[in-house]
XYZ file of C-alpha atoms in Angstrom:
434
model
C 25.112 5.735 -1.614
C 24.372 2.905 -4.068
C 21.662 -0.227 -2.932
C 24.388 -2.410 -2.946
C 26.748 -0.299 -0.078
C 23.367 0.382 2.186
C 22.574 -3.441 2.018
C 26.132 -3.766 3.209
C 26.195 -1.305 6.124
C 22.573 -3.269 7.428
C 24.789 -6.513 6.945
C 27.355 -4.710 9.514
C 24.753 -2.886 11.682
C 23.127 -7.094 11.878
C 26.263 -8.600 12.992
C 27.219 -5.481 15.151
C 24.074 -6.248 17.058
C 24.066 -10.210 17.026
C 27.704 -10.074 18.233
C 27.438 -7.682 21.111
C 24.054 -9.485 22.307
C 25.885 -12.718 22.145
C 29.270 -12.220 23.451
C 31.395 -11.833 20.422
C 34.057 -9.388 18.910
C 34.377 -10.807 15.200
C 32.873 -13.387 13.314
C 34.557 -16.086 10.122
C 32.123 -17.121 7.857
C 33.548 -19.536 5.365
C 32.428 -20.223 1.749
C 31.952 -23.812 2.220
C 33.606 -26.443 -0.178
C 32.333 -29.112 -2.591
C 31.876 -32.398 -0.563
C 33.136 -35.460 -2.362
C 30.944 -38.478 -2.939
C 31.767 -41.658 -0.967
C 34.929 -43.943 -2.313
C 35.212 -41.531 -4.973
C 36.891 -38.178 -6.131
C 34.231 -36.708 -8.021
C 32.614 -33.893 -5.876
C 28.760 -32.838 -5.286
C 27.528 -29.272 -6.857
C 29.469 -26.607 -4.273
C 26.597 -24.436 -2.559
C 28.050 -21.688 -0.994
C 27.078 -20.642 2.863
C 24.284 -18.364 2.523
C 25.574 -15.788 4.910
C 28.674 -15.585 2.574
C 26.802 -14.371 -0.548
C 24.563 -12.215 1.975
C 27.596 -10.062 2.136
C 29.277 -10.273 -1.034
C 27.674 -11.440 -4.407
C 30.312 -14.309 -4.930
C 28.337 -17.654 -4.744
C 31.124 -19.860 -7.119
C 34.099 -19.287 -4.885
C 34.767 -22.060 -2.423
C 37.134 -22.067 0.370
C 37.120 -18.735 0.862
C 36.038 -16.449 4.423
C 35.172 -13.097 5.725
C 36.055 -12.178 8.660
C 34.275 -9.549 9.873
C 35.478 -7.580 13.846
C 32.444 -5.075 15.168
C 32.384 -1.586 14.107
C 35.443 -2.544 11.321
C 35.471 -3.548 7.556
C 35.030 -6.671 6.043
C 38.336 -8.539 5.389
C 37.754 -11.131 2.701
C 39.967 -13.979 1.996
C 39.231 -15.319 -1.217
C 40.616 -18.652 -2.039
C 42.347 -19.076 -5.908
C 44.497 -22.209 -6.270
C 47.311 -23.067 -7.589
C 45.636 -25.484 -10.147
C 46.200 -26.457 -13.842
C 43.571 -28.576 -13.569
C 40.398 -26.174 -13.466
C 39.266 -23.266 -14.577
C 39.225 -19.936 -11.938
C 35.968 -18.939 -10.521
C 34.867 -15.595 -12.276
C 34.227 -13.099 -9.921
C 31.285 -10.816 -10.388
C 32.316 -7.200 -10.807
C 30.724 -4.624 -7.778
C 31.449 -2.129 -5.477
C 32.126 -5.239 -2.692
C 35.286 -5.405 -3.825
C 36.475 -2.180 -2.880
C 34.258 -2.248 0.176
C 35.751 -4.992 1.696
C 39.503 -5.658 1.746
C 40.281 -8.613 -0.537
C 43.232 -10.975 -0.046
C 43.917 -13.969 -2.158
C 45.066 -16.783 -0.749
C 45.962 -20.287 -2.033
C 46.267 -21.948 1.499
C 43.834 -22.188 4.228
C 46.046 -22.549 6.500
C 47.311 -19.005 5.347
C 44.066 -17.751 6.835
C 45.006 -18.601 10.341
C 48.352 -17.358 10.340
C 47.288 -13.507 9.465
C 43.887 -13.760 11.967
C 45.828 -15.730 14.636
C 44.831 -14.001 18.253
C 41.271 -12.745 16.785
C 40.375 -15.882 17.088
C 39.654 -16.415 20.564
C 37.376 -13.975 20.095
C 35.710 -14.824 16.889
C 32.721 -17.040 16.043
C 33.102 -19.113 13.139
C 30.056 -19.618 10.851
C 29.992 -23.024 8.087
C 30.212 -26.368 7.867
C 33.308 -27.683 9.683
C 35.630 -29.128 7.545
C 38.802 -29.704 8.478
C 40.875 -28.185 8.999
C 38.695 -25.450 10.590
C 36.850 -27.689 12.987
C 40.175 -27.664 15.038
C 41.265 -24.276 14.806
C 40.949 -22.013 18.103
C 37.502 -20.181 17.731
C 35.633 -18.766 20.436
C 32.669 -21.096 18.958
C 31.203 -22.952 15.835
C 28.189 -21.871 14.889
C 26.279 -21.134 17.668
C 22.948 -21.394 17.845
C 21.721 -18.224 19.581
C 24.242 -16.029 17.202
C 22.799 -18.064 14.178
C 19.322 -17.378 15.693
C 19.686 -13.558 16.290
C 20.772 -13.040 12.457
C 18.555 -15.744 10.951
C 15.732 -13.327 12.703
C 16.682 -10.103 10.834
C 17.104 -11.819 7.643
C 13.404 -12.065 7.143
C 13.344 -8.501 6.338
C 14.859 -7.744 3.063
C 17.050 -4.455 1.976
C 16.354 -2.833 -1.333
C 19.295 -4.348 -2.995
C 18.492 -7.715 -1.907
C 14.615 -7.054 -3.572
C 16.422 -6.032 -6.528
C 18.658 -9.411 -6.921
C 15.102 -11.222 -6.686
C 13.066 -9.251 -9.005
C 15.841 -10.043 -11.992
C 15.994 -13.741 -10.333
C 12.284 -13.465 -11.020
C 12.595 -11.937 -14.171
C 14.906 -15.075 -15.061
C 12.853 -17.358 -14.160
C 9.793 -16.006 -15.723
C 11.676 -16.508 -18.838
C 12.268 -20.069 -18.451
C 8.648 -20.541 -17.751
C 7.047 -19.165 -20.493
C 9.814 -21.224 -22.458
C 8.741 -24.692 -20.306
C 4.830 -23.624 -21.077
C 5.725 -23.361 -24.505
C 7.304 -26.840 -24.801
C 4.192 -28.467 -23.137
C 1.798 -27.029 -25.901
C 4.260 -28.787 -28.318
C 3.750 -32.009 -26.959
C 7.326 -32.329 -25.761
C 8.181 -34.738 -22.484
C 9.003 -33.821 -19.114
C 12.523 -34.222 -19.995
C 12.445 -31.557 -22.796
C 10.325 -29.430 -21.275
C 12.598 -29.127 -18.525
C 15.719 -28.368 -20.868
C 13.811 -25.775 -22.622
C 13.528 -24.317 -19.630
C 17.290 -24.383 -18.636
C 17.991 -22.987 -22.188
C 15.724 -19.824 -21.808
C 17.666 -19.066 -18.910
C 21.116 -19.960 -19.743
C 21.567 -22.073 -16.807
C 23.088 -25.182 -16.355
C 21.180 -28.077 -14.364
C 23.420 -27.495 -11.252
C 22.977 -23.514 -11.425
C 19.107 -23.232 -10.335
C 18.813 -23.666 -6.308
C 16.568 -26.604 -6.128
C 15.616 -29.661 -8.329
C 12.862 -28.246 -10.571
C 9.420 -29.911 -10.619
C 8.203 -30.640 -14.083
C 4.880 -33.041 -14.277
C 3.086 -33.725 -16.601
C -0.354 -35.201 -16.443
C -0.807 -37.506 -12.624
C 2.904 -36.386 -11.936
C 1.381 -33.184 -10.520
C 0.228 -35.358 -7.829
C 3.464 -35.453 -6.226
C 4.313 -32.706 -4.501
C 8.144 -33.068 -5.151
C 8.478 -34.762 -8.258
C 11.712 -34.237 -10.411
C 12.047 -38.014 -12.430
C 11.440 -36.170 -15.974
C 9.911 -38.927 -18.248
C 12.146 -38.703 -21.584
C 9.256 -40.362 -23.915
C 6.404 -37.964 -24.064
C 2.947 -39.436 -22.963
C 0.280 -40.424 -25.538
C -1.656 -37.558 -24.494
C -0.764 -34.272 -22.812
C -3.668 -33.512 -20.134
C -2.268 -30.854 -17.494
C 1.457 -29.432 -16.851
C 2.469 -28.346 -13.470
C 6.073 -26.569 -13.269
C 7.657 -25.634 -10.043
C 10.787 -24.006 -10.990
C 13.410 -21.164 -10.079
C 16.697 -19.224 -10.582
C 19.369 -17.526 -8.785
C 20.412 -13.869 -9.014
C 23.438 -12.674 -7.409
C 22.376 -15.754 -4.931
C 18.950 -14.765 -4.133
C 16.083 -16.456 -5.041
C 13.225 -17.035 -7.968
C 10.335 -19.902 -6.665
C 7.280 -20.253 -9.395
C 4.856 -22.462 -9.785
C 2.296 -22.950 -12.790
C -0.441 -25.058 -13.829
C -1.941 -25.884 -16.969
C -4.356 -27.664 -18.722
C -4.246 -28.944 -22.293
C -7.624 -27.790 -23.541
C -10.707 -26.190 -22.200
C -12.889 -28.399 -19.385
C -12.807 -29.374 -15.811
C -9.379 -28.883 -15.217
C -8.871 -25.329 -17.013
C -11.702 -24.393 -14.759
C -9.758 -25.482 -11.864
C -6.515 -23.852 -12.312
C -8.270 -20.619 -13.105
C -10.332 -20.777 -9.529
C -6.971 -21.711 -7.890
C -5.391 -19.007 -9.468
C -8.134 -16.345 -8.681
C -8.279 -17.368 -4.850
C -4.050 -17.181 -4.549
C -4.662 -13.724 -5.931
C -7.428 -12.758 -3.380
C -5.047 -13.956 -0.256
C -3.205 -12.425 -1.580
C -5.026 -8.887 -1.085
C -5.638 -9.928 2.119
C -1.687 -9.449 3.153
C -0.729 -6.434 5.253
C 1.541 -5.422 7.861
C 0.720 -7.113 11.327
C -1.277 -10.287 10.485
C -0.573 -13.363 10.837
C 0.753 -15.566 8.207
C -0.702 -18.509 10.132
C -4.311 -16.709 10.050
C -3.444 -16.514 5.710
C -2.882 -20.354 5.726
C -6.411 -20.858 7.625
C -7.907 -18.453 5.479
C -6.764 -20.069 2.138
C -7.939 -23.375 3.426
C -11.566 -21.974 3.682
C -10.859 -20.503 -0.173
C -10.030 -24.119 -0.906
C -12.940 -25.730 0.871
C -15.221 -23.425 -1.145
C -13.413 -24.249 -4.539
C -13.564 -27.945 -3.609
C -17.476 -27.492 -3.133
C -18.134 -25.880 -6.448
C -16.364 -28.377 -8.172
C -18.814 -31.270 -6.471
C -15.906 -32.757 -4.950
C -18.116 -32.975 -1.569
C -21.522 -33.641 -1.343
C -21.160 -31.202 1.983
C -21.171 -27.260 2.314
C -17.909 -25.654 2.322
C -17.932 -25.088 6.147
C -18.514 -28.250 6.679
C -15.570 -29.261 4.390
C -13.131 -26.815 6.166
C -14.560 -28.026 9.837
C -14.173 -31.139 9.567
C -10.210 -30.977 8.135
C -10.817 -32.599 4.290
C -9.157 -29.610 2.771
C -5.683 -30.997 4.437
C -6.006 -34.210 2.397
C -6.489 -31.700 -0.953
C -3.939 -29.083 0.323
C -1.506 -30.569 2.662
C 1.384 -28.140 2.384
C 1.537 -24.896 4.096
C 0.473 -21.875 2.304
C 4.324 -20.459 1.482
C 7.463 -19.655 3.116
C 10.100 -17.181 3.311
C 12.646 -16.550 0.624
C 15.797 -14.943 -0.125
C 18.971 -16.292 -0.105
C 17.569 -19.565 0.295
C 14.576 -20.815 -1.146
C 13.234 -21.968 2.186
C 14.623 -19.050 3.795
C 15.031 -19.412 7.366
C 13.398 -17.742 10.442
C 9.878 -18.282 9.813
C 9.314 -20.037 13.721
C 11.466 -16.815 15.499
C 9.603 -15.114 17.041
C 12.529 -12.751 18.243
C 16.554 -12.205 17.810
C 16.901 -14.290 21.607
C 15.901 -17.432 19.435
C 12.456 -18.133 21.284
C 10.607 -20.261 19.087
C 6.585 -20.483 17.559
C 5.986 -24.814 18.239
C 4.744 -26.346 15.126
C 1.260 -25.953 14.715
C -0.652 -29.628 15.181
C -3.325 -29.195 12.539
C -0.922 -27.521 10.012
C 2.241 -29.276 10.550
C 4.071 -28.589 7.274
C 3.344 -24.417 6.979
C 6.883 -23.395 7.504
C 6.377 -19.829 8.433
C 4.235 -18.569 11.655
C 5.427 -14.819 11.973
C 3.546 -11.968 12.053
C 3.764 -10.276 8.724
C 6.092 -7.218 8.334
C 6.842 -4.094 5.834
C 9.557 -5.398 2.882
C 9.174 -9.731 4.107
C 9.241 -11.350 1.002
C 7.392 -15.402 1.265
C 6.016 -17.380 -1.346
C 2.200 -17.806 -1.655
C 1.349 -21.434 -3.169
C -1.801 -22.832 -2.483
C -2.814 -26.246 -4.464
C -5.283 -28.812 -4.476
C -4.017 -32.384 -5.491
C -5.427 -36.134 -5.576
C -2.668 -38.194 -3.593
C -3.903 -41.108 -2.696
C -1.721 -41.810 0.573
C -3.927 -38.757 2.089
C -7.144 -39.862 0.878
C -7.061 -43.497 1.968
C -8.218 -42.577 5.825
C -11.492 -41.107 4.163
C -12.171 -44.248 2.175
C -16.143 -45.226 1.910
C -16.732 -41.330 3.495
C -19.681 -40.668 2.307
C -19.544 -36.783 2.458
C -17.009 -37.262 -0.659
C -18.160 -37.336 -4.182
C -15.585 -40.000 -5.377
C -16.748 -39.583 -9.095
C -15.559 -36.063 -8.762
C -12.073 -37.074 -6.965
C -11.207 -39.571 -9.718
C -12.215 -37.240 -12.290
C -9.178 -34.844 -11.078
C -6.531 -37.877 -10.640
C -5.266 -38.175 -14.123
C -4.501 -34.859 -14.027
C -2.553 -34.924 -10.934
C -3.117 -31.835 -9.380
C -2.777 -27.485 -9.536
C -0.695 -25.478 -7.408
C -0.042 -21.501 -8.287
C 3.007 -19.694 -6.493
C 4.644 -16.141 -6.545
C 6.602 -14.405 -4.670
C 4.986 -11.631 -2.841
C 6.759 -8.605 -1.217
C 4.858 -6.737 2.017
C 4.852 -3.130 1.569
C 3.627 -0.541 4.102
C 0.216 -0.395 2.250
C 0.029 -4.060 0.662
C 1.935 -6.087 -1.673
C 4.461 -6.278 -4.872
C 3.960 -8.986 -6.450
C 7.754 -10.155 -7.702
C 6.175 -13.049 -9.717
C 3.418 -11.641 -11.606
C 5.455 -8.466 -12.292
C 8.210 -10.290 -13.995
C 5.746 -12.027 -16.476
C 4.330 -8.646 -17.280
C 7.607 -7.025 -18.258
C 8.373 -10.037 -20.375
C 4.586 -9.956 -22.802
């Protein structure tokens, strides 16, 4: 049986599960459609429903559903219009399409005429548009059903870890294209489209606005203005950028620096330390205890570099590393980029509760065999954090300004957990590509 057709029958064996635990016979999941901007007719980029594309590899298809009854086979209505206006959506050759049944339709309302009765039964699954926010479903969306599959999804099928090695692989590409571009001098704007053009994508094609900062713009954790006039002097670079595969994920981040000094040394000791949490990951930890963990790595970088006049304990104890590194440590990823379930604790939908020193680390599940998160630690100089500290004399403030016009590092990959420690998606995409 191919990767593809065992992903599938876990998909089923999921939803068997969720449904029976929940009350259930059949579920609709629908595609999603582009929403249209306000007093206008020109619509937003269409993202499809992620538990769409977990079944079937069609991600460029909107208004179309699955409907899925336990124990039976996926019947998949996929929407082509009657329009002269637009091109077809190209759909991606597989086995899905003779594992599901496939019926085109051109109506929506076709779609409740051949379910009609299995809907009293059904859960529906997507944004409620209508029509389908009055049609008679047994529910929309709910929660505990949404819980119990969001749950599973953290652990990933082989076909789903192939999709995001070759998203990695893409992405990889465009990086090395982007790192290029920075070496030549070339603005943010540039840089960016150089990455785009490695990897064939269009701006609206990569699943999230990519970060590309140059110099103090690595500062800001989110930035994505792109300056289109170069600066007068290229210090540092920090990219955080991805691709889609099949709908599944890339997320990479990389810093550099311009020429040899303070900064070079930086990146390298933030680089070295996300490879040693890394070789701390294995089945049955904590990701929470990894976050702590990496924030004592950072306190100790941040006292080498005479950014504190204080020990690294001290640093870690008394919470400055959460003005250098205020994110959380990574997150899962998959068919989302934020993927979702990393507070679930189980498939009933009980919940972790934020944790009040580390409010922004968006995963607090144990670790398990074939989770795939992201592992990003950083160390920045935003200003907003560091303003409570102001006149603290444990700070060297020489040091801290020495590291603002270069914004800041961060270093991500994406790490799978295997039964005896890690794959490393990221860094094994770069290799393949020297």
């Amino acid at each position: 049986m191919s990767h593809y057709l065992k992903h599938l029958e876990q998909v089923k064996e999921r939803f068997d599960e969720a449904l029976e635990a929940n009350g259930f016979e059949s579920v609709l999941i629908y595609a999603g459609q582009p929403r249209v901007a306000f007093l206008d007719d020109n619509a937003y980029p269409f993202r499809v429903n992620p538990f769409f594309k977990y079944w079937i590899p069609v991600t460029e298809n909107p208004k179309s559903f699955i409907f899925y009854r336990k124990g039976g086979k996926p019947l998949v209505f996929l929407f082509q219009a009657r329009d002269f206006w637009h091109a077809q959506p190209q759909l991606p050759p597989g086995q899905w399409k003779e594992a599901c049944d496939v019926v085109l339709v051109d109506n929506i309302a076709t779609v409740r005429s051949k379910l009609a009765d299995e809907l009293a039964t059904t859960a529906f699954i997507g944004e409620d548009f209508a029509p389908m926010n009055e049609w008679p479903v047994a529910a929309h969306n709910p929660q505990k059903l949404i819980d119990h599959l969001h749950y599973q999804r953290a652990v990933k099928s082989e076909c789903e870890l192939i999709n995001m090695r070759k998203a990695n692989l893409i992405a990889a590409r465009g990086h090395n294209a982007a790192r290029d571009a920075f070496f030549a001098g070339k603005s943010e704007l540039e840089i960016n489209q150089a990455y785009l053009a490695a990897m064939k994508f269009r701006e609206t094609e990569v699943p999230y606005n990519s970060i590309v900062a140059l110099n103090e713009h690595g500062a800001v954790l989110h930035y994505d203005v792109y300056e289109t006039e170069a600066p007068t002097e290229h210090r540092s670079f920090l990219i955080d950028a991805g691709a889609y595969y099949n709908g599944y994920c890339a997320d990479i981040t990389r810093s550099y620096a311009a020429k040899d000094g303070f900064y070079a040394e930086l990146v390298e000791a933030v680089d070295a330390a996300e490879q040693a949490i890394i070789g701390e990951i294995k089945p049955g930890i904590s990701y929470l205890d990894l976050h702590v963990s990496m924030h004592k790595r950072i306190a100790k970088i941040l006292a080498e570099f005479g950014f504190f006049k204080v020990d690294a304990e001290t640093i870690y104890e008394r919470g400055y590393t959460r003005a250098f590194f205020p994110h959380g440590l990574g997150h899962f990823i998959g068919l989302q980029v934020h993927d979702v379930g990393g507070f679930l604790k189980n498939t009933n939908g009980d919940s972790f509760e934020r944790n009040a020193e580390h409010p922004f680390l968006r995963l607090l599940r144990d670790v398990e065999v074939d989770q795939v998160f992201t592992i990003e630690p950083g160390i920045y100089v935003v200003d907003q954090l560091l303003e409570p500290f102001e006149g603290n004399e444990d700070f060297n403030w020489n040091r801290v300004s020495e590291l603002r016009p270069f914004g800041g590092v961060r270093i991500e990959d994406s790490v799978r957990v295997t039964a005896d420690g890690t794959e490393n998606l990221t860094r094994d995409a770069f290799e393949k590509l020297k």
